Coordinates of C-alpha atoms in Angstrom, one line a residue:
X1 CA 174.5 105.7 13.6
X2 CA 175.6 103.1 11.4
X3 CA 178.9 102.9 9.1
X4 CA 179.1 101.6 5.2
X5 CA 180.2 97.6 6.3
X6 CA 183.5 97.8 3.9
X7 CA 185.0 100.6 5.4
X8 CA 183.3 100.2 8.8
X9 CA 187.0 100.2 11.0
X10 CA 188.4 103.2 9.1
X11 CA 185.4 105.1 9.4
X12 CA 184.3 104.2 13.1
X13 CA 188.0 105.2 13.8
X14 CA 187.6 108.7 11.7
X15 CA 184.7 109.8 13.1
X16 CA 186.1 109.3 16.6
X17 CA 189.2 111.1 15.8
X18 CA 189.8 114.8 17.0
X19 CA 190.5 116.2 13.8
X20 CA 186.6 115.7 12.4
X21 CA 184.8 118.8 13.2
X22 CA 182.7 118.7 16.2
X23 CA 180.2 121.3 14.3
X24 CA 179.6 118.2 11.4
X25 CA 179.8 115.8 14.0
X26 CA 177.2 117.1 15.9
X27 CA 174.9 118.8 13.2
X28 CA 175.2 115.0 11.7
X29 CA 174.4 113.0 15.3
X30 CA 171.3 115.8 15.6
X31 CA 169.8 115.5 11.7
X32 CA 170.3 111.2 12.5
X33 CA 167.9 111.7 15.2
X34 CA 165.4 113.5 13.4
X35 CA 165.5 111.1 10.5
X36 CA 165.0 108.4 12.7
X37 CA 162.3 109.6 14.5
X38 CA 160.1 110.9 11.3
X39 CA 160.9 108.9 8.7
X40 CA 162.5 105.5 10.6
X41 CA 166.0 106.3 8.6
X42 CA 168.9 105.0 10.1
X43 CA 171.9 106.7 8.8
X44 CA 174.9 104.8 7.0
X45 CA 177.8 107.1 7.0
X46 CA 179.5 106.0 3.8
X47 CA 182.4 108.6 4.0
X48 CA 184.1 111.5 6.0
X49 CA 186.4 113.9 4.1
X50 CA 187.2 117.7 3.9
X51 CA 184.4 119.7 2.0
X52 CA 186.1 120.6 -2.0
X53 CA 186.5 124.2 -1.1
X54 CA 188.6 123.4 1.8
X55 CA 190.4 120.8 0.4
X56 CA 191.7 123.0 -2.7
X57 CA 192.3 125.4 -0.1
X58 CA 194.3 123.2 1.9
X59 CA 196.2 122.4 -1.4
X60 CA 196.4 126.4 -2.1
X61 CA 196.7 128.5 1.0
X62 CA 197.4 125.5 3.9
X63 CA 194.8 127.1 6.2
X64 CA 192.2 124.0 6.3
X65 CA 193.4 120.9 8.1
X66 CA 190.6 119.6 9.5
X67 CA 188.0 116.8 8.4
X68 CA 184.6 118.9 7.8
X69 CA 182.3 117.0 5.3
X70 CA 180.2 113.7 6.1
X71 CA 178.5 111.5 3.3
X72 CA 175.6 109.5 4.6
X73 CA 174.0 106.8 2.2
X74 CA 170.5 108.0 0.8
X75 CA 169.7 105.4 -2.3
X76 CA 167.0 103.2 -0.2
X77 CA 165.1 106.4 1.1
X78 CA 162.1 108.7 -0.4
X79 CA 162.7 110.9 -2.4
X80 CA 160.0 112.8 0.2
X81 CA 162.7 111.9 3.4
X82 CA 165.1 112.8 1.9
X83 CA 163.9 116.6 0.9
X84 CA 162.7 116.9 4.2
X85 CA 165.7 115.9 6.4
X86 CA 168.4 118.1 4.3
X87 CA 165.7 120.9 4.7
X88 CA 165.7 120.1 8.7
X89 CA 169.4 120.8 8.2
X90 CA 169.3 124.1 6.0
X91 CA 167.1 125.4 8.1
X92 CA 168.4 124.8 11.6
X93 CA 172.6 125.2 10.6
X94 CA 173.8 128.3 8.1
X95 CA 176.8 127.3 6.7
X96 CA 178.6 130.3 6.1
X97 CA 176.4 134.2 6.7
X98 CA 178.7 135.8 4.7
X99 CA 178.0 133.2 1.9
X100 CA 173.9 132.3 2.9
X101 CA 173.8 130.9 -0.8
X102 CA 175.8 128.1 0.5
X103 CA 173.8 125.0 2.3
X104 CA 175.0 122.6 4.9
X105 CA 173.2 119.9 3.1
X106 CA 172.4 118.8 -0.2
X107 CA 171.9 115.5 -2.5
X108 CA 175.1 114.5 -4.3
X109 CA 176.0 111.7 -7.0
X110 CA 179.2 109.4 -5.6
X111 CA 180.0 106.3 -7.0
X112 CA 176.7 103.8 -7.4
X113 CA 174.2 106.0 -5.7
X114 CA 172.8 109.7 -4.1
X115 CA 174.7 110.7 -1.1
X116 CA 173.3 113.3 1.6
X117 CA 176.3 115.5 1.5
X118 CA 176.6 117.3 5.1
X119 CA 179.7 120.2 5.2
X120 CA 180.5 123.0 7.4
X121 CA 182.2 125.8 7.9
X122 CA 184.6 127.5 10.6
X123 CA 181.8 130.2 10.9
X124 CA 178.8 127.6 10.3
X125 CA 176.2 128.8 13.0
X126 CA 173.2 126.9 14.5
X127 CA 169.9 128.6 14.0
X128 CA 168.6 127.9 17.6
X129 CA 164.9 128.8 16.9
X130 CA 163.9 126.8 14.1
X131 CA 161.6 124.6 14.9
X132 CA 161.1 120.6 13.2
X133 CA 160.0 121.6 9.5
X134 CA 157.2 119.6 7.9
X135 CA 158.0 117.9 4.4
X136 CA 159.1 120.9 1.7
X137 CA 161.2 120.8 -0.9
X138 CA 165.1 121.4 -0.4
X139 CA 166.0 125.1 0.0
X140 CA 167.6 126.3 -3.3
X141 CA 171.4 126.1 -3.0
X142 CA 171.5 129.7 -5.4
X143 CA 169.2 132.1 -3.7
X144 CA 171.1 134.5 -3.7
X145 CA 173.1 134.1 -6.7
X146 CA 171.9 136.4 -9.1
X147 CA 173.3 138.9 -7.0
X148 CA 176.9 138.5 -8.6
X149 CA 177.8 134.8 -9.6
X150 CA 180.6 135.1 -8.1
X151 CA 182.4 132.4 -6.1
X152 CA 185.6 130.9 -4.8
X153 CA 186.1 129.7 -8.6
X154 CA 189.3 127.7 -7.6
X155 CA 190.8 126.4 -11.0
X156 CA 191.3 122.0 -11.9
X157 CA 194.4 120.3 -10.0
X158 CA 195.5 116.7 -10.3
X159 CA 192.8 115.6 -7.7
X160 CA 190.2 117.0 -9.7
X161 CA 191.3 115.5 -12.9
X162 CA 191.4 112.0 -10.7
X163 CA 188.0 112.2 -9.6
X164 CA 186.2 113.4 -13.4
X165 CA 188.6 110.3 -15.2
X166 CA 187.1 107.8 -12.6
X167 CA 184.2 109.2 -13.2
X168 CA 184.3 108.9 -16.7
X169 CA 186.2 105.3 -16.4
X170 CA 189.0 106.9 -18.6
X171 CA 192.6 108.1 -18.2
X172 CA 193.8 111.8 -18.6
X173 CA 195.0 112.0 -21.7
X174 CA 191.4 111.0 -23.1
X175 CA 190.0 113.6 -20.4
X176 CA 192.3 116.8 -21.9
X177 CA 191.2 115.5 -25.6
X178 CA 187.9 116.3 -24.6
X179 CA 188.7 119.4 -23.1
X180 CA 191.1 121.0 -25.4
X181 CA 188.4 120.1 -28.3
X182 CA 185.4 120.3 -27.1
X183 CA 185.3 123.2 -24.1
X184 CA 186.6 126.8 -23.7
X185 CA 189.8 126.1 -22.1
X186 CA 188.7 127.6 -18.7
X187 CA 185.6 127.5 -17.0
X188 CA 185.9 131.2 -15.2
X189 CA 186.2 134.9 -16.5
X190 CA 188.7 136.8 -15.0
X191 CA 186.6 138.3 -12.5
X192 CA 185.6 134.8 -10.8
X193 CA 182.0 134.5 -12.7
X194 CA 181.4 131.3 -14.5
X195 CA 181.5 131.6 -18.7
X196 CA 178.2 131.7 -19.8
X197 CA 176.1 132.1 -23.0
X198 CA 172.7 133.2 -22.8
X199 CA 170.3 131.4 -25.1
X200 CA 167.4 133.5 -26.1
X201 CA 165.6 130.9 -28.2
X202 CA 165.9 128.5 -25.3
X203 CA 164.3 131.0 -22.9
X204 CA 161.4 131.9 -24.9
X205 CA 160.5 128.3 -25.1
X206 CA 160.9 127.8 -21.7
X207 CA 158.4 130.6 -21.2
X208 CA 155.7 129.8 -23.8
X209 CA 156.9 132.8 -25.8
X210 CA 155.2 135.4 -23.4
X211 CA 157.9 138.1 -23.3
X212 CA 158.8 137.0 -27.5
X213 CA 156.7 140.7 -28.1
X214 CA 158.7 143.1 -25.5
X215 CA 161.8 141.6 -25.2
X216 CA 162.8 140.2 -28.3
X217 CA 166.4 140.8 -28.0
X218 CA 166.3 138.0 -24.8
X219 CA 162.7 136.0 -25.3
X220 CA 162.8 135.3 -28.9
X221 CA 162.4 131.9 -31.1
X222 CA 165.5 131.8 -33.5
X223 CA 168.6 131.5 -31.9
X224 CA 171.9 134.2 -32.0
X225 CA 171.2 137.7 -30.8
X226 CA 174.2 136.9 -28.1
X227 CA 176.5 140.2 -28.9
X228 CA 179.8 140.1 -26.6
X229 CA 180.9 137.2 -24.3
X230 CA 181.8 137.7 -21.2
X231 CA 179.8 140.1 -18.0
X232 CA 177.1 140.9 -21.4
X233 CA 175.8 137.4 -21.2
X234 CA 175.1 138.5 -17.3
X235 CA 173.4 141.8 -18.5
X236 CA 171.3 139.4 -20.8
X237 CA 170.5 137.1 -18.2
X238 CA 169.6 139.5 -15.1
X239 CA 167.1 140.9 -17.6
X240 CA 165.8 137.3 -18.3
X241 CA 165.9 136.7 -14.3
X242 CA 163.5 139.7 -13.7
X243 CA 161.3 138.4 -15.7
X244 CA 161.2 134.5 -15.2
X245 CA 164.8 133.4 -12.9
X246 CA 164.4 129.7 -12.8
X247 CA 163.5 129.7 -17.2
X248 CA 166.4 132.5 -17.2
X249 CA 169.4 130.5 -15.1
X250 CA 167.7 127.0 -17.0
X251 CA 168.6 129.1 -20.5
X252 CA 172.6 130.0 -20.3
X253 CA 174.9 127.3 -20.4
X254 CA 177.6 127.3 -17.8
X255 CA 181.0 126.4 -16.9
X256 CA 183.8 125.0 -18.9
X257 CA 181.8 122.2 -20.2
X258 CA 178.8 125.1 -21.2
X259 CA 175.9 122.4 -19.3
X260 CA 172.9 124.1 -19.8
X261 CA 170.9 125.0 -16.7
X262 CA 168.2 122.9 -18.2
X263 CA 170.1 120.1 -18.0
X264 CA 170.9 120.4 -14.5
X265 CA 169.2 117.1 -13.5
X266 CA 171.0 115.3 -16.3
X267 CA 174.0 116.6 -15.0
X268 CA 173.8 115.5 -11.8
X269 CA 172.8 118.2 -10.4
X270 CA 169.4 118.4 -8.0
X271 CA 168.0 121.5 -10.0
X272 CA 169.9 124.1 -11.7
X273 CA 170.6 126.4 -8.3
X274 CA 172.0 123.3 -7.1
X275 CA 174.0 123.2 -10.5
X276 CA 175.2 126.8 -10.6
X277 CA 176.0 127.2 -6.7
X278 CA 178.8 124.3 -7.5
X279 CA 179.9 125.6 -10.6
X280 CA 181.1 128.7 -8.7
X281 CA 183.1 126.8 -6.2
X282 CA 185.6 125.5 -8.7
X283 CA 186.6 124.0 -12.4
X284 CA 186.3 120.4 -10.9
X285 CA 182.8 121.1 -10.1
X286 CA 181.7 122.3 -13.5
X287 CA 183.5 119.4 -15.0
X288 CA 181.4 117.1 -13.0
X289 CA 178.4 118.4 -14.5
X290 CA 180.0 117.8 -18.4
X291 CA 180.8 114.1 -17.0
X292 CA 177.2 113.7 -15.6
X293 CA 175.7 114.6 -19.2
X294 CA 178.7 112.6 -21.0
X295 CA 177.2 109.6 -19.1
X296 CA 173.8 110.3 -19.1
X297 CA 174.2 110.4 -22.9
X298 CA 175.9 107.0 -23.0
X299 CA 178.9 108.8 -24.4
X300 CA 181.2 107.7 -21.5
X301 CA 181.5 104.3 -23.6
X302 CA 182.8 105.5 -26.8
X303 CA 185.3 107.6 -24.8
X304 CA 186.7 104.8 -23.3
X305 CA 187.1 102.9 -26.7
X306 CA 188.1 106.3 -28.0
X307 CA 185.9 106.1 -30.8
X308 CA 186.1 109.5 -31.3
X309 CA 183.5 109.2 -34.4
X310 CA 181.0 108.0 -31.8
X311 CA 181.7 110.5 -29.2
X312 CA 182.1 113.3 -31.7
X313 CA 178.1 112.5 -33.3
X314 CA 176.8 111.9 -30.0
X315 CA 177.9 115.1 -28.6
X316 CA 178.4 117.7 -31.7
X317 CA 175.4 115.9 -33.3
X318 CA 174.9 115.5 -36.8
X319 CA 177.1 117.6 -38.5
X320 CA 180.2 116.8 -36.6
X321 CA 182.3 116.3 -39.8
X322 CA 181.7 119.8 -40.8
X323 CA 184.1 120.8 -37.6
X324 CA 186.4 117.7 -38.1
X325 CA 185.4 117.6 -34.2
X326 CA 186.5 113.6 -34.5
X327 CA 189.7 113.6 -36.1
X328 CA 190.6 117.2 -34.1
X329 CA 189.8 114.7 -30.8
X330 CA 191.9 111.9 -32.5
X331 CA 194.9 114.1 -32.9
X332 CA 194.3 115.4 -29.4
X333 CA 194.3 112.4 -28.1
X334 CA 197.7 111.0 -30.1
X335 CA 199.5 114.2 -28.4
X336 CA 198.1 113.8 -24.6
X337 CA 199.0 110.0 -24.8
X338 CA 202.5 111.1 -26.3
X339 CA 203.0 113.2 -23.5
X340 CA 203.0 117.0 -23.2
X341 CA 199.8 116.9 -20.4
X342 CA 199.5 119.8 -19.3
X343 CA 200.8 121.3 -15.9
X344 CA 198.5 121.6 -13.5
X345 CA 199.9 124.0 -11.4
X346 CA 200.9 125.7 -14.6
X347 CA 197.8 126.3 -15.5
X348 CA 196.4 127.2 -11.9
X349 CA 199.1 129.9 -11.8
X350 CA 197.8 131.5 -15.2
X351 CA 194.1 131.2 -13.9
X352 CA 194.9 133.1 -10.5
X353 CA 197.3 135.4 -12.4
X354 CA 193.7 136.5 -14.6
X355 CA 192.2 136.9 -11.6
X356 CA 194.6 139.5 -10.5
X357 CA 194.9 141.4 -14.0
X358 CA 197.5 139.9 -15.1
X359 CA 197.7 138.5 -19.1
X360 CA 199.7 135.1 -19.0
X361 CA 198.0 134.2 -22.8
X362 CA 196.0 130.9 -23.0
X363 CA 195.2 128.9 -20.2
X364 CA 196.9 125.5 -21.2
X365 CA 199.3 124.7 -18.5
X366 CA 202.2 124.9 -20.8
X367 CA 204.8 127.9 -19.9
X368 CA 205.5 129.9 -22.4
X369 CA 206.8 134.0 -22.9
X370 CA 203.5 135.3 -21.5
X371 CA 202.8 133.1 -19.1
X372 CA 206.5 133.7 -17.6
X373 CA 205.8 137.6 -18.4
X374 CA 202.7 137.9 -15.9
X375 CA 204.7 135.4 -13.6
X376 CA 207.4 137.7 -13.4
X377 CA 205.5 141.2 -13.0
X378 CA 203.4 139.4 -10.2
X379 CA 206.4 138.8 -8.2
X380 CA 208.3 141.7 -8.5
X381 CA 205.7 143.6 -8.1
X382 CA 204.8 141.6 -4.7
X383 CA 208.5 141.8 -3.7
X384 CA 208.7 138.0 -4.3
X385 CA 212.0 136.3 -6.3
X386 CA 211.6 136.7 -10.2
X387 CA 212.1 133.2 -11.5
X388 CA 210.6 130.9 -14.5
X389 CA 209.2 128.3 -12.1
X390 CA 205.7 127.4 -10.2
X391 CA 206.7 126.3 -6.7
X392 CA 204.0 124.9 -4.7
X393 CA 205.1 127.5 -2.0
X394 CA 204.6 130.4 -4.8
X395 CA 201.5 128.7 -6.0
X396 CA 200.4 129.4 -2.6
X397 CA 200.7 132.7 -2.2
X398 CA 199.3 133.3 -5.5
X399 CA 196.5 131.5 -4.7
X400 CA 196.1 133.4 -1.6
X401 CA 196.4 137.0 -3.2
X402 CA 193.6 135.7 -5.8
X403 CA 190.9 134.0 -4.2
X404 CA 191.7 134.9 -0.3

């Protein structure tokens, strides 16, 4: 086991310390083996951290502590090692049976290169009888998922917004232009499930018209046809599923940012069950994906000169002036630099407070009458002190009561 050279002291001293999991520890120490043996791959652990979940859980509810996430270095390896060894790990560890869409391994962007990301879980179990696996493609991350799409959905906080402006290169107040302009506001429906809008015309490409002649309303080649947002564009796609799931999850665009599942890949993503699987986890994941197809579009350049002419054509296409999608990004931009960001835990509170039926009006992270109003009926109705104020204690417990 070898250690990335510029942090080699602080990470030889992490992964000695008590407080990494001996379940990642160990699953990491066996998988090294096995890549070392098959494929002559000796592992460069380039960081050690607490998986994202955990960490806004730690953040929310206090009941993570410990370190249970290991990056090992990936860039100089097959693409064929690389599939193979994460499936040696998915198939030998389950991270989580009550959640077996979730893997202990997968391929993830981080800084310059593709990391093999390795996480567990307090109830991550070793799957004793599995044999060494030959050379197959990595287990989809979303098996499962068309069951319910419905995941931890944890809303953006400030370490989010730090890790999508570094990855952007930019600063915040360019980063909430972009989001109060060009996105929904929120990247989950009140009932945890990532937005979505099902494209017909995208799926009836993506299946050589097949089903244009029976299912027209969901296979057809002009766009529209959507009817009502929300749990509708799930009816939509299950239908599309059953007949064709990876052309039916590659035609809805997902998440705050609305990525298409197509673009997965694009997006940084290893396919679009990869893609989805994240997007449930949180708002910080589904903004990674916008970032990954901001970049991969070149468009990360004209944000950071905040040419908002250049950003606006590149990403609204063509007929960007007919929306005025520049100059509303311009004056977006002159407020958010002015001051009056929004407050993060603000803006958590109102998304936990939808989560628990409550109506606190537009999630912005600015307080106003409604947002105090559902604030107020949460805590007396939970026996809790009525005041206008987000504490990170009360944050807490609201987080807790939402998303357990």
């Amino acid at each position: 086991m070898k250690f990335k050279p510029e942090n080699k002291k602080r990470l030889e001293k992490e992964w000695k310390d008590p407080k990494l999991a001996k379940a990642v520890k160990d699953m990491v120490e066996n998988v090294a083996k096995y890549a070392k043996k098959k494929w002559k791959w000796q592992f460069v652990i380039t960081s050690i951290f607490r998986t994202p979940e955990e960490d806004a859980a730690l953040q929310a509810s206090g009941i993570h502590g410990a370190w249970r996430a290991v990056d090992v270095r990936t860039m100089d390896q097959k693409e064929e090692a690389i599939n193979d060894v994460a499936n040696y790990a998915n198939t030998k560890w389950q991270y989580d049976p009550q959640r077996p869409s979730m893997n202990v391994c997968f391929k993830e962007v981080h800084g310059n290169g593709v990391h093999a990301h390795f996480q567990v879980h307090p109830r991550t179990i070793e799957i004793k009888s599995v044999s060494t696996p030959s050379a197959k493609p990595v287990r989809p991350a979303a098996d499962v998922v068309a069951a319910s799409f419905k995941g931890i959905a944890l809303p953006l906080d400030e370490a989010g917004v730090s890790a999508i402006t570094q990855q952007l290169g930019t600063n915040a107040p360019e980063l909430w232009a972009v989001l109060t302009v060009e996105t929904r506001g929120c990247g989950f429906q009140p009932n945890r499930r990532p937005f979505i809008l099902f494209e017909r015309h995208i799926f009836s490409k993506r299946t050589n018209r097949v089903f244009d002649a029976q299912h027209s309303d969901i296979s057809n080649p002009e766009a529209g046809g959507y009817g009502a947002g929300g749990d509708h564009q799930y009816d939509r796609l299950k239908r599309a599923i059953a007949l064709n799931r990876t052309a039916a999850l590659e035609s809805a665009s997902w998440g705050i940012g609305q990525v298409m599942g197509f673009n997965a890949q694009i997006a940084g993503f290893s396919n679009v069950d990869d893609m989805i699987a994240k997007m449930m986890i949180s708002e910080t994941e589904q903004l990674r994906g916008m970032a990954g197809f901001i970049i991969h579009n070149g468009l990360d350049k004209a944000l950071q000169r905040r040419d908002w002419t250049a950003f606006a054509r590149g990403y609204n296409g063509a007929n960007f002036a007919i929306n005025k999608y520049d100059t509303r990004l311009a004056a977006a931009f002159a407020k958010f630099s002015g001051g009056g960001m929004p407050d993060l835990k603000v803006r958590a509170a109102q998304v936990y407070l939808t989560y628990l039926g409550f109506n606190p009006g537009t999630i912005d992270g600015l307080p106003g009458k409604m947002t105090f109003s559902a604030l107020n009926e949460f805590q007396a109705k939970n026996s809790l002190s009525v005041e206008n104020t987000v504490s990170d204690k009360f944050l807490k417990t609201l987080a807790g009561k939402a998303v357990g």
